[in-house]
């Protein structure tokens, strides 16, 4: 079953579900949103929502050229090392 077929099946099932089932589904999805799935560069935990937000921020930065090329970053690191 494809993802689209599965989503459509679940939507159809939810349309015929009672409040108890809908609450259970909602709670499950809320728990998923709060689950820690990664950590940032400082080791702080990230939920799936936070992770997705960071990915979107990165893609936006890339789109608008707000990035530092790898070679340029290596040069910056060398400067930092010499400043120590």
PDB file of N, CA, C and O in Angstrom:
ATOM      1  N   UNK A   1       0.848  -1.178   0.000  1.00  0.00           N
ATOM      2  CA  UNK A   1       0.000   0.000   0.000  1.00  0.00           C
ATOM      3  C   UNK A   1       0.892   1.240   0.000  1.00  0.00           C
ATOM      4  O   UNK A   1       1.803   1.354   0.804  1.00  0.00           O
ATOM      5  N   UNK A   2       0.616   2.140  -0.912  1.00  0.00           N
ATOM      6  CA  UNK A   2       1.414   3.362  -0.999  1.00  0.00           C
ATOM      7  C   UNK A   2       1.052   4.313   0.140  1.00  0.00           C
ATOM      8  O   UNK A   2       0.032   4.150   0.817  1.00  0.00           O
ATOM      9  N   UNK A   3       1.891   5.317   0.313  1.00  0.00           N
ATOM     10  CA  UNK A   3       1.639   6.313   1.350  1.00  0.00           C
ATOM     11  C   UNK A   3       0.319   7.038   1.108  1.00  0.00           C
ATOM     12  O   UNK A   3      -0.464   7.247   2.044  1.00  0.00           O
ATOM     13  N   UNK A   4       0.060   7.395  -0.126  1.00  0.00           N
ATOM     14  CA  UNK A   4      -1.189   8.101  -0.451  1.00  0.00           C
ATOM     15  C   UNK A   4      -2.392   7.214  -0.156  1.00  0.00           C
ATOM     16  O   UNK A   4      -3.380   7.676   0.433  1.00  0.00           O
ATOM     17  N   UNK A   5      -2.303   5.939  -0.533  1.00  0.00           N
ATOM     18  CA  UNK A   5      -3.404   5.014  -0.250  1.00  0.00           C
ATOM     19  C   UNK A   5      -3.618   4.860   1.251  1.00  0.00           C
ATOM     20  O   UNK A   5      -4.755   4.840   1.727  1.00  0.00           O
ATOM     21  N   UNK A   6      -2.530   4.767   1.996  1.00  0.00           N
ATOM     22  CA  UNK A   6      -2.623   4.624   3.446  1.00  0.00           C
ATOM     23  C   UNK A   6      -3.249   5.868   4.081  1.00  0.00           C
ATOM     24  O   UNK A   6      -4.128   5.764   4.940  1.00  0.00           O
ATOM     25  N   UNK A   7      -2.806   7.046   3.648  1.00  0.00           N
ATOM     26  CA  UNK A   7      -3.390   8.281   4.168  1.00  0.00           C
ATOM     27  C   UNK A   7      -4.890   8.344   3.884  1.00  0.00           C
ATOM     28  O   UNK A   7      -5.681   8.712   4.751  1.00  0.00           O
ATOM     29  N   UNK A   8      -5.277   7.996   2.659  1.00  0.00           N
ATOM     30  CA  UNK A   8      -6.698   8.023   2.302  1.00  0.00           C
ATOM     31  C   UNK A   8      -7.492   7.024   3.134  1.00  0.00           C
ATOM     32  O   UNK A   8      -8.616   7.317   3.560  1.00  0.00           O
ATOM     33  N   UNK A   9      -6.931   5.857   3.365  1.00  0.00           N
ATOM     34  CA  UNK A   9      -7.596   4.840   4.187  1.00  0.00           C
ATOM     35  C   UNK A   9      -7.802   5.365   5.611  1.00  0.00           C
ATOM     36  O   UNK A   9      -8.882   5.235   6.185  1.00  0.00           O
ATOM     37  N   UNK A  10      -6.749   5.980   6.183  1.00  0.00           N
ATOM     38  CA  UNK A  10      -6.831   6.505   7.544  1.00  0.00           C
ATOM     39  C   UNK A  10      -7.855   7.638   7.625  1.00  0.00           C
ATOM     40  O   UNK A  10      -8.649   7.706   8.563  1.00  0.00           O
ATOM     41  N   UNK A  11      -7.858   8.509   6.637  1.00  0.00           N
ATOM     42  CA  UNK A  11      -8.840   9.610   6.609  1.00  0.00           C
ATOM     43  C   UNK A  11     -10.256   9.045   6.587  1.00  0.00           C
ATOM     44  O   UNK A  11     -11.138   9.498   7.334  1.00  0.00           O
ATOM     45  N   UNK A  12     -10.479   8.063   5.749  1.00  0.00           N
ATOM     46  CA  UNK A  12     -11.804   7.445   5.674  1.00  0.00           C
ATOM     47  C   UNK A  12     -12.175   6.786   7.003  1.00  0.00           C
ATOM     48  O   UNK A  12     -13.299   6.928   7.477  1.00  0.00           O
ATOM     49  N   UNK A  13     -11.220   6.110   7.618  1.00  0.00           N
ATOM     50  CA  UNK A  13     -11.490   5.469   8.902  1.00  0.00           C
ATOM     51  C   UNK A  13     -11.793   6.511   9.980  1.00  0.00           C
ATOM     52  O   UNK A  13     -12.665   6.302  10.823  1.00  0.00           O
ATOM     53  N   UNK A  14     -11.090   7.625   9.961  1.00  0.00           N
ATOM     54  CA  UNK A  14     -11.309   8.664  10.966  1.00  0.00           C
ATOM     55  C   UNK A  14     -12.683   9.302  10.804  1.00  0.00           C
ATOM     56  O   UNK A  14     -13.304   9.704  11.788  1.00  0.00           O
ATOM     57  N   UNK A  15     -13.159   9.401   9.580  1.00  0.00           N
ATOM     58  CA  UNK A  15     -14.482   9.979   9.350  1.00  0.00           C
ATOM     59  C   UNK A  15     -15.578   9.170  10.022  1.00  0.00           C
ATOM     60  O   UNK A  15     -16.630   9.700  10.356  1.00  0.00           O
ATOM     61  N   UNK A  16     -15.340   7.882  10.231  1.00  0.00           N
ATOM     62  CA  UNK A  16     -16.337   6.995  10.827  1.00  0.00           C
ATOM     63  C   UNK A  16     -15.984   6.596  12.257  1.00  0.00           C
ATOM     64  O   UNK A  16     -16.614   5.711  12.820  1.00  0.00           O
ATOM     65  N   UNK A  17     -14.995   7.256  12.843  1.00  0.00           N
ATOM     66  CA  UNK A  17     -14.544   6.904  14.187  1.00  0.00           C
ATOM     67  C   UNK A  17     -15.278   7.718  15.246  1.00  0.00           C
ATOM     68  O   UNK A  17     -15.731   8.828  14.996  1.00  0.00           O
ATOM     69  N   UNK A  18     -15.320   7.154  16.441  1.00  0.00           N
ATOM     70  CA  UNK A  18     -15.934   7.873  17.562  1.00  0.00           C
ATOM     71  C   UNK A  18     -14.890   8.765  18.237  1.00  0.00           C
ATOM     72  O   UNK A  18     -13.707   8.752  17.896  1.00  0.00           O
ATOM     73  N   UNK A  19     -15.346   9.550  19.208  1.00  0.00           N
ATOM     74  CA  UNK A  19     -14.471  10.511  19.892  1.00  0.00           C
ATOM     75  C   UNK A  19     -13.292   9.831  20.584  1.00  0.00           C
ATOM     76  O   UNK A  19     -12.182  10.370  20.602  1.00  0.00           O
ATOM     77  N   UNK A  20     -13.513   8.662  21.145  1.00  0.00           N
ATOM     78  CA  UNK A  20     -12.445   7.946  21.845  1.00  0.00           C
ATOM     79  C   UNK A  20     -11.297   7.619  20.887  1.00  0.00           C
ATOM     80  O   UNK A  20     -10.128   7.884  21.200  1.00  0.00           O
ATOM     81  N   UNK A  21     -11.614   7.079  19.731  1.00  0.00           N
ATOM     82  CA  UNK A  21     -10.581   6.720  18.739  1.00  0.00           C
ATOM     83  C   UNK A  21      -9.874   7.981  18.241  1.00  0.00           C
ATOM     84  O   UNK A  21      -8.641   8.009  18.121  1.00  0.00           O
ATOM     85  N   UNK A  22     -10.635   9.020  17.959  1.00  0.00           N
ATOM     86  CA  UNK A  22     -10.028  10.263  17.477  1.00  0.00           C
ATOM     87  C   UNK A  22      -9.079  10.859  18.514  1.00  0.00           C
ATOM     88  O   UNK A  22      -8.005  11.364  18.163  1.00  0.00           O
ATOM     89  N   UNK A  23      -9.464  10.788  19.783  1.00  0.00           N
ATOM     90  CA  UNK A  23      -8.597  11.283  20.861  1.00  0.00           C
ATOM     91  C   UNK A  23      -7.313  10.461  20.924  1.00  0.00           C
ATOM     92  O   UNK A  23      -6.217  11.014  21.099  1.00  0.00           O
ATOM     93  N   UNK A  24      -7.423   9.152  20.771  1.00  0.00           N
ATOM     94  CA  UNK A  24      -6.247   8.283  20.797  1.00  0.00           C
ATOM     95  C   UNK A  24      -5.295   8.620  19.647  1.00  0.00           C
ATOM     96  O   UNK A  24      -4.084   8.697  19.837  1.00  0.00           O
ATOM     97  N   UNK A  25      -5.848   8.831  18.481  1.00  0.00           N
ATOM     98  CA  UNK A  25      -5.030   9.184  17.309  1.00  0.00           C
ATOM     99  C   UNK A  25      -4.358  10.535  17.540  1.00  0.00           C
ATOM    100  O   UNK A  25      -3.160  10.708  17.271  1.00  0.00           O
ATOM    101  N   UNK A  26      -5.109  11.492  18.046  1.00  0.00           N
ATOM    102  CA  UNK A  26      -4.559  12.820  18.317  1.00  0.00           C
ATOM    103  C   UNK A  26      -3.430  12.743  19.339  1.00  0.00           C
ATOM    104  O   UNK A  26      -2.373  13.370  19.158  1.00  0.00           O
ATOM    105  N   UNK A  27      -3.638  11.985  20.403  1.00  0.00           N
ATOM    106  CA  UNK A  27      -2.602  11.829  21.430  1.00  0.00           C
ATOM    107  C   UNK A  27      -1.343  11.187  20.850  1.00  0.00           C
ATOM    108  O   UNK A  27      -0.222  11.590  21.177  1.00  0.00           O
ATOM    109  N   UNK A  28      -1.521  10.202  20.002  1.00  0.00           N
ATOM    110  CA  UNK A  28      -0.383   9.523  19.372  1.00  0.00           C
ATOM    111  C   UNK A  28       0.420  10.498  18.513  1.00  0.00           C
ATOM    112  O   UNK A  28       1.650  10.550  18.590  1.00  0.00           O
ATOM    113  N   UNK A  29      -0.281  11.307  17.729  1.00  0.00           N
ATOM    114  CA  UNK A  29       0.411  12.274  16.873  1.00  0.00           C
ATOM    115  C   UNK A  29       1.072  13.379  17.690  1.00  0.00           C
ATOM    116  O   UNK A  29       2.168  13.832  17.349  1.00  0.00           O
ATOM    117  N   UNK A  30       0.430  13.805  18.779  1.00  0.00           N
ATOM    118  CA  UNK A  30       1.047  14.799  19.662  1.00  0.00           C
ATOM    119  C   UNK A  30       2.328  14.249  20.280  1.00  0.00           C
ATOM    120  O   UNK A  30       3.341  14.948  20.370  1.00  0.00           O
ATOM    121  N   UNK A  31       2.275  12.991  20.705  1.00  0.00           N
ATOM    122  CA  UNK A  31       3.456  12.357  21.301  1.00  0.00           C
ATOM    123  C   UNK A  31       4.588  12.283  20.269  1.00  0.00           C
ATOM    124  O   UNK A  31       5.740  12.553  20.575  1.00  0.00           O
ATOM    125  N   UNK A  32       4.239  11.951  19.040  1.00  0.00           N
ATOM    126  CA  UNK A  32       5.230  11.877  17.962  1.00  0.00           C
ATOM    127  C   UNK A  32       5.901  13.231  17.759  1.00  0.00           C
ATOM    128  O   UNK A  32       7.110  13.330  17.593  1.00  0.00           O
ATOM    129  N   UNK A  33       5.105  14.312  17.804  1.00  0.00           N
ATOM    130  CA  UNK A  33       5.660  15.668  17.626  1.00  0.00           C
ATOM    131  C   UNK A  33       6.629  16.040  18.731  1.00  0.00           C
ATOM    132  O   UNK A  33       7.516  16.854  18.534  1.00  0.00           O
ATOM    133  N   UNK A  34       6.447  15.476  19.932  1.00  0.00           N
ATOM    134  CA  UNK A  34       7.298  15.819  21.079  1.00  0.00           C
ATOM    135  C   UNK A  34       8.458  14.843  21.262  1.00  0.00           C
ATOM    136  O   UNK A  34       9.325  15.068  22.103  1.00  0.00           O
ATOM    137  N   UNK A  35       8.481  13.770  20.486  1.00  0.00           N
ATOM    138  CA  UNK A  35       9.532  12.772  20.645  1.00  0.00           C
ATOM    139  C   UNK A  35      10.886  13.335  20.209  1.00  0.00           C
ATOM    140  O   UNK A  35      10.995  13.997  19.183  1.00  0.00           O
ATOM    141  N   UNK A  36      11.906  13.062  21.004  1.00  0.00           N
ATOM    142  CA  UNK A  36      13.263  13.503  20.684  1.00  0.00           C
ATOM    143  C   UNK A  36      13.822  12.565  19.616  1.00  0.00           C
ATOM    144  O   UNK A  36      13.855  11.351  19.797  1.00  0.00           O
ATOM    145  N   UNK A  37      14.240  13.146  18.495  1.00  0.00           N
ATOM    146  CA  UNK A  37      14.733  12.312  17.395  1.00  0.00           C
ATOM    147  C   UNK A  37      16.172  12.636  17.007  1.00  0.00           C
ATOM    148  O   UNK A  37      16.779  11.915  16.227  1.00  0.00           O
ATOM    149  N   UNK A  38      16.695  13.727  17.548  1.00  0.00           N
ATOM    150  CA  UNK A  38      18.063  14.131  17.177  1.00  0.00           C
ATOM    151  C   UNK A  38      18.579  15.108  18.228  1.00  0.00           C
ATOM    152  O   UNK A  38      17.890  15.423  19.182  1.00  0.00           O
ATOM    153  N   UNK A  39      19.794  15.561  18.011  1.00  0.00           N
ATOM    154  CA  UNK A  39      20.341  16.619  18.862  1.00  0.00           C
ATOM    155  C   UNK A  39      21.057  17.627  17.980  1.00  0.00           C
ATOM    156  O   UNK A  39      21.480  17.309  16.869  1.00  0.00           O
ATOM    157  N   UNK A  40      21.172  18.842  18.480  1.00  0.00           N
ATOM    158  CA  UNK A  40      21.832  19.885  17.703  1.00  0.00           C
ATOM    159  C   UNK A  40      23.338  19.828  17.916  1.00  0.00           C
ATOM    160  O   UNK A  40      23.855  18.924  18.581  1.00  0.00           O
ATOM    161  N   UNK A  41      24.047  20.797  17.355  1.00  0.00           N
ATOM    162  CA  UNK A  41      25.510  20.812  17.434  1.00  0.00           C
ATOM    163  C   UNK A  41      26.020  20.925  18.864  1.00  0.00           C
ATOM    164  O   UNK A  41      27.138  20.514  19.162  1.00  0.00           O
ATOM    165  N   UNK A  42      25.194  21.455  19.756  1.00  0.00           N
ATOM    166  CA  UNK A  42      25.583  21.586  21.164  1.00  0.00           C
ATOM    167  C   UNK A  42      25.145  20.384  21.993  1.00  0.00           C
ATOM    168  O   UNK A  42      25.369  20.349  23.200  1.00  0.00           O
ATOM    169  N   UNK A  43      24.493  19.428  21.350  1.00  0.00           N
ATOM    170  CA  UNK A  43      24.030  18.244  22.054  1.00  0.00           C
ATOM    171  C   UNK A  43      22.658  18.399  22.680  1.00  0.00           C
ATOM    172  O   UNK A  43      22.204  17.512  23.399  1.00  0.00           O
ATOM    173  N   UNK A  44      21.981  19.510  22.395  1.00  0.00           N
ATOM    174  CA  UNK A  44      20.647  19.729  22.939  1.00  0.00           C
ATOM    175  C   UNK A  44      19.620  18.922  22.137  1.00  0.00           C
ATOM    176  O   UNK A  44      19.734  18.808  20.913  1.00  0.00           O
ATOM    177  N   UNK A  45      18.617  18.366  22.797  1.00  0.00           N
ATOM    178  CA  UNK A  45      17.645  17.513  22.101  1.00  0.00           C
ATOM    179  C   UNK A  45      16.763  18.295  21.133  1.00  0.00           C
ATOM    180  O   UNK A  45      16.458  19.464  21.359  1.00  0.00           O
ATOM    181  N   UNK A  46      16.374  17.620  20.053  1.00  0.00           N
ATOM    182  CA  UNK A  46      15.470  18.205  19.061  1.00  0.00           C
ATOM    183  C   UNK A  46      14.287  17.265  18.838  1.00  0.00           C
ATOM    184  O   UNK A  46      14.476  16.063  18.652  1.00  0.00           O
ATOM    185  N   UNK A  47      13.089  17.840  18.829  1.00  0.00           N
ATOM    186  CA  UNK A  47      11.906  17.068  18.465  1.00  0.00           C
ATOM    187  C   UNK A  47      11.809  17.047  16.937  1.00  0.00           C
ATOM    188  O   UNK A  47      12.523  17.794  16.251  1.00  0.00           O
ATOM    189  N   UNK A  48      10.905  16.238  16.415  1.00  0.00           N
ATOM    190  CA  UNK A  48      10.738  16.176  14.963  1.00  0.00           C
ATOM    191  C   UNK A  48      10.341  17.539  14.406  1.00  0.00           C
ATOM    192  O   UNK A  48      10.824  17.941  13.351  1.00  0.00           O
ATOM    193  N   UNK A  49       9.501  18.272  15.131  1.00  0.00           N
ATOM    194  CA  UNK A  49       9.091  19.611  14.671  1.00  0.00           C
ATOM    195  C   UNK A  49      10.275  20.567  14.647  1.00  0.00           C
ATOM    196  O   UNK A  49      10.457  21.315  13.680  1.00  0.00           O
ATOM    197  N   UNK A  50      11.074  20.549  15.705  1.00  0.00           N
ATOM    198  CA  UNK A  50      12.246  21.420  15.754  1.00  0.00           C
ATOM    199  C   UNK A  50      13.248  21.047  14.666  1.00  0.00           C
ATOM    200  O   UNK A  50      13.831  21.916  14.020  1.00  0.00           O
ATOM    201  N   UNK A  51      13.437  19.744  14.479  1.00  0.00           N
ATOM    202  CA  UNK A  51      14.353  19.257  13.443  1.00  0.00           C
ATOM    203  C   UNK A  51      13.896  19.739  12.064  1.00  0.00           C
ATOM    204  O   UNK A  51      14.689  20.281  11.288  1.00  0.00           O
ATOM    205  N   UNK A  52      12.609  19.565  11.770  1.00  0.00           N
ATOM    206  CA  UNK A  52      12.078  19.992  10.477  1.00  0.00           C
ATOM    207  C   UNK A  52      12.205  21.496  10.296  1.00  0.00           C
ATOM    208  O   UNK A  52      12.503  21.966   9.195  1.00  0.00           O
ATOM    209  N   UNK A  53      11.985  22.260  11.375  1.00  0.00           N
ATOM    210  CA  UNK A  53      12.163  23.714  11.301  1.00  0.00           C
ATOM    211  C   UNK A  53      13.600  24.072  10.951  1.00  0.00           C
ATOM    212  O   UNK A  53      13.853  24.969  10.131  1.00  0.00           O
ATOM    213  N   UNK A  54      14.555  23.377  11.568  1.00  0.00           N
ATOM    214  CA  UNK A  54      15.975  23.655  11.288  1.00  0.00           C
ATOM    215  C   UNK A  54      16.322  23.315   9.838  1.00  0.00           C
ATOM    216  O   UNK A  54      17.089  24.034   9.186  1.00  0.00           O
ATOM    217  N   UNK A  55      15.777  22.221   9.350  1.00  0.00           N
ATOM    218  CA  UNK A  55      16.021  21.838   7.953  1.00  0.00           C
ATOM    219  C   UNK A  55      15.473  22.916   7.025  1.00  0.00           C
ATOM    220  O   UNK A  55      16.148  23.338   6.070  1.00  0.00           O
ATOM    221  N   UNK A  56      14.246  23.385   7.289  1.00  0.00           N
ATOM    222  CA  UNK A  56      13.645  24.433   6.464  1.00  0.00           C
ATOM    223  C   UNK A  56      14.474  25.712   6.512  1.00  0.00           C
ATOM    224  O   UNK A  56      14.672  26.362   5.485  1.00  0.00           O
ATOM    225  N   UNK A  57      14.972  26.078   7.694  1.00  0.00           N
ATOM    226  CA  UNK A  57      15.827  27.257   7.822  1.00  0.00           C
ATOM    227  C   UNK A  57      17.082  27.094   6.968  1.00  0.00           C
ATOM    228  O   UNK A  57      17.509  28.032   6.284  1.00  0.00           O
ATOM    229  N   UNK A  58      17.668  25.917   7.014  1.00  0.00           N
ATOM    230  CA  UNK A  58      18.875  25.664   6.229  1.00  0.00           C
ATOM    231  C   UNK A  58      18.619  25.742   4.739  1.00  0.00           C
ATOM    232  O   UNK A  58      19.427  26.292   3.985  1.00  0.00           O
ATOM    233  N   UNK A  59      17.492  25.186   4.314  1.00  0.00           N
ATOM    234  CA  UNK A  59      17.157  25.242   2.884  1.00  0.00           C
ATOM    235  C   UNK A  59      16.893  26.677   2.437  1.00  0.00           C
ATOM    236  O   UNK A  59      17.284  27.069   1.326  1.00  0.00           O
ATOM    237  N   UNK A  60      16.285  27.475   3.302  1.00  0.00           N
ATOM    238  CA  UNK A  60      16.055  28.885   2.983  1.00  0.00           C
ATOM    239  C   UNK A  60      17.387  29.626   2.894  1.00  0.00           C
ATOM    240  O   UNK A  60      17.604  30.419   1.966  1.00  0.00           O
ATOM    241  N   UNK A  61      18.287  29.360   3.842  1.00  0.00           N
ATOM    242  CA  UNK A  61      19.619  29.975   3.797  1.00  0.00           C
ATOM    243  C   UNK A  61      20.333  29.609   2.506  1.00  0.00           C
ATOM    244  O   UNK A  61      20.956  30.466   1.869  1.00  0.00           O
ATOM    245  N   UNK A  62      20.247  28.358   2.121  1.00  0.00           N
ATOM    246  CA  UNK A  62      20.881  27.903   0.880  1.00  0.00           C
ATOM    247  C   UNK A  62      20.287  28.628  -0.324  1.00  0.00           C
ATOM    248  O   UNK A  62      21.014  29.118  -1.193  1.00  0.00           O
ATOM    249  N   UNK A  63      18.968  28.729  -0.353  1.00  0.00           N
ATOM    250  CA  UNK A  63      18.271  29.382  -1.457  1.00  0.00           C
ATOM    251  C   UNK A  63      18.716  30.830  -1.631  1.00  0.00           C
ATOM    252  O   UNK A  63      18.877  31.314  -2.752  1.00  0.00           O
ATOM    253  N   UNK A  64      18.938  31.540  -0.527  1.00  0.00           N
ATOM    254  CA  UNK A  64      19.301  32.955  -0.589  1.00  0.00           C
ATOM    255  C   UNK A  64      20.803  33.197  -0.462  1.00  0.00           C
ATOM    256  O   UNK A  64      21.235  34.321  -0.244  1.00  0.00           O
ATOM    257  N   UNK A  65      21.591  32.141  -0.568  1.00  0.00           N
ATOM    258  CA  UNK A  65      23.038  32.297  -0.581  1.00  0.00           C
ATOM    259  C   UNK A  65      23.668  32.624   0.754  1.00  0.00           C
ATOM    260  O   UNK A  65      24.787  33.126   0.805  1.00  0.00           O
ATOM    261  N   UNK A  66      22.957  32.365   1.831  1.00  0.00           N
ATOM    262  CA  UNK A  66      23.494  32.647   3.168  1.00  0.00           C
ATOM    263  C   UNK A  66      24.245  31.419   3.677  1.00  0.00           C
ATOM    264  O   UNK A  66      23.878  30.824   4.692  1.00  0.00           O
ATOM    265  N   UNK A  67      25.294  31.076   2.944  1.00  0.00           N
ATOM    266  CA  UNK A  67      26.103  29.914   3.298  1.00  0.00           C
ATOM    267  C   UNK A  67      27.576  30.280   3.172  1.00  0.00           C
ATOM    268  O   UNK A  67      27.924  31.273   2.542  1.00  0.00           O
ATOM    269  N   UNK A  68      28.421  29.469   3.782  1.00  0.00           N
ATOM    270  CA  UNK A  68      29.865  29.624   3.637  1.00  0.00           C
ATOM    271  C   UNK A  68      30.387  28.374   2.931  1.00  0.00           C
ATOM    272  O   UNK A  68      30.215  27.268   3.445  1.00  0.00           O
ATOM    273  N   UNK A  69      31.000  28.547   1.762  1.00  0.00           N
ATOM    274  CA  UNK A  69      31.544  27.389   1.062  1.00  0.00           C
ATOM    275  C   UNK A  69      32.589  26.666   1.920  1.00  0.00           C
ATOM    276  O   UNK A  69      33.273  27.276   2.756  1.00  0.00           O
ATOM    277  N   UNK A  70      32.724  25.375   1.722  1.00  0.00           N
ATOM    278  CA  UNK A  70      33.610  24.532   2.512  1.00  0.00           C
ATOM    279  C   UNK A  70      35.052  25.059   2.516  1.00  0.00           C
ATOM    280  O   UNK A  70      35.680  25.158   3.576  1.00  0.00           O
ATOM    281  N   UNK A  71      35.562  25.407   1.350  1.00  0.00           N
ATOM    282  CA  UNK A  71      36.937  25.875   1.242  1.00  0.00           C
ATOM    283  C   UNK A  71      37.145  27.163   2.044  1.00  0.00           C
ATOM    284  O   UNK A  71      38.165  27.346   2.707  1.00  0.00           O
ATOM    285  N   UNK A  72      36.160  28.049   1.984  1.00  0.00           N
ATOM    286  CA  UNK A  72      36.241  29.309   2.718  1.00  0.00           C
ATOM    287  C   UNK A  72      36.200  29.061   4.229  1.00  0.00           C
ATOM    288  O   UNK A  72      36.919  29.697   4.999  1.00  0.00           O
ATOM    289  N   UNK A  73      35.399  28.122   4.642  1.00  0.00           N
ATOM    290  CA  UNK A  73      35.308  27.783   6.060  1.00  0.00           C
ATOM    291  C   UNK A  73      36.628  27.194   6.561  1.00  0.00           C
ATOM    292  O   UNK A  73      37.071  27.509   7.665  1.00  0.00           O
ATOM    293  N   UNK A  74      37.252  26.369   5.763  1.00  0.00           N
ATOM    294  CA  UNK A  74      38.558  25.809   6.149  1.00  0.00           C
ATOM    295  C   UNK A  74      39.582  26.919   6.362  1.00  0.00           C
ATOM    296  O   UNK A  74      40.381  26.864   7.303  1.00  0.00           O
ATOM    297  N   UNK A  75      39.548  27.936   5.505  1.00  0.00           N
ATOM    298  CA  UNK A  75      40.460  29.076   5.661  1.00  0.00           C
ATOM    299  C   UNK A  75      40.163  29.833   6.961  1.00  0.00           C
ATOM    300  O   UNK A  75      41.077  30.236   7.668  1.00  0.00           O
ATOM    301  N   UNK A  76      38.873  30.014   7.263  1.00  0.00           N
ATOM    302  CA  UNK A  76      38.485  30.688   8.508  1.00  0.00           C
ATOM    303  C   UNK A  76      38.989  29.912   9.719  1.00  0.00           C
ATOM    304  O   UNK A  76      39.472  30.504  10.693  1.00  0.00           O
ATOM    305  N   UNK A  77      38.891  28.608   9.668  1.00  0.00           N
ATOM    306  CA  UNK A  77      39.343  27.771  10.775  1.00  0.00           C
ATOM    307  C   UNK A  77      40.841  27.941  10.992  1.00  0.00           C
ATOM    308  O   UNK A  77      41.307  28.034  12.136  1.00  0.00           O
ATOM    309  N   UNK A  78      41.592  28.022   9.919  1.00  0.00           N
ATOM    310  CA  UNK A  78      43.031  28.232  10.035  1.00  0.00           C
ATOM    311  C   UNK A  78      43.333  29.570  10.703  1.00  0.00           C
ATOM    312  O   UNK A  78      44.236  29.671  11.532  1.00  0.00           O
ATOM    313  N   UNK A  79      42.568  30.603  10.353  1.00  0.00           N
ATOM    314  CA  UNK A  79      42.739  31.914  10.984  1.00  0.00           C
ATOM    315  C   UNK A  79      42.452  31.806  12.476  1.00  0.00           C
ATOM    316  O   UNK A  79      43.190  32.336  13.307  1.00  0.00           O
ATOM    317  N   UNK A  80      41.391  31.099  12.840  1.00  0.00           N
ATOM    318  CA  UNK A  80      41.041  30.932  14.251  1.00  0.00           C
ATOM    319  C   UNK A  80      42.153  30.212  15.003  1.00  0.00           C
ATOM    320  O   UNK A  80      42.498  30.584  16.115  1.00  0.00           O
ATOM    321  N   UNK A  81      42.719  29.187  14.371  1.00  0.00           N
ATOM    322  CA  UNK A  81      43.798  28.439  15.006  1.00  0.00           C
ATOM    323  C   UNK A  81      44.995  29.355  15.282  1.00  0.00           C
ATOM    324  O   UNK A  81      45.641  29.249  16.325  1.00  0.00           O
ATOM    325  N   UNK A  82      45.305  30.233  14.325  1.00  0.00           N
ATOM    326  CA  UNK A  82      46.448  31.131  14.479  1.00  0.00           C
ATOM    327  C   UNK A  82      46.204  32.205  15.530  1.00  0.00           C
ATOM    328  O   UNK A  82      47.149  32.779  16.058  1.00  0.00           O
ATOM    329  N   UNK A  83      44.938  32.472  15.831  1.00  0.00           N
ATOM    330  CA  UNK A  83      44.604  33.469  16.833  1.00  0.00           C
ATOM    331  C   UNK A  83      44.744  32.917  18.255  1.00  0.00           C
ATOM    332  O   UNK A  83      44.766  33.684  19.201  1.00  0.00           O
ATOM    333  N   UNK A  84      44.823  31.621  18.393  1.00  0.00           N
ATOM    334  CA  UNK A  84      44.932  31.015  19.731  1.00  0.00           C
ATOM    335  C   UNK A  84      46.281  31.181  20.344  1.00  0.00           C
ATOM    336  O   UNK A  84      47.290  31.321  19.917  1.00  0.00           O
TER     337      UNK A  84
END
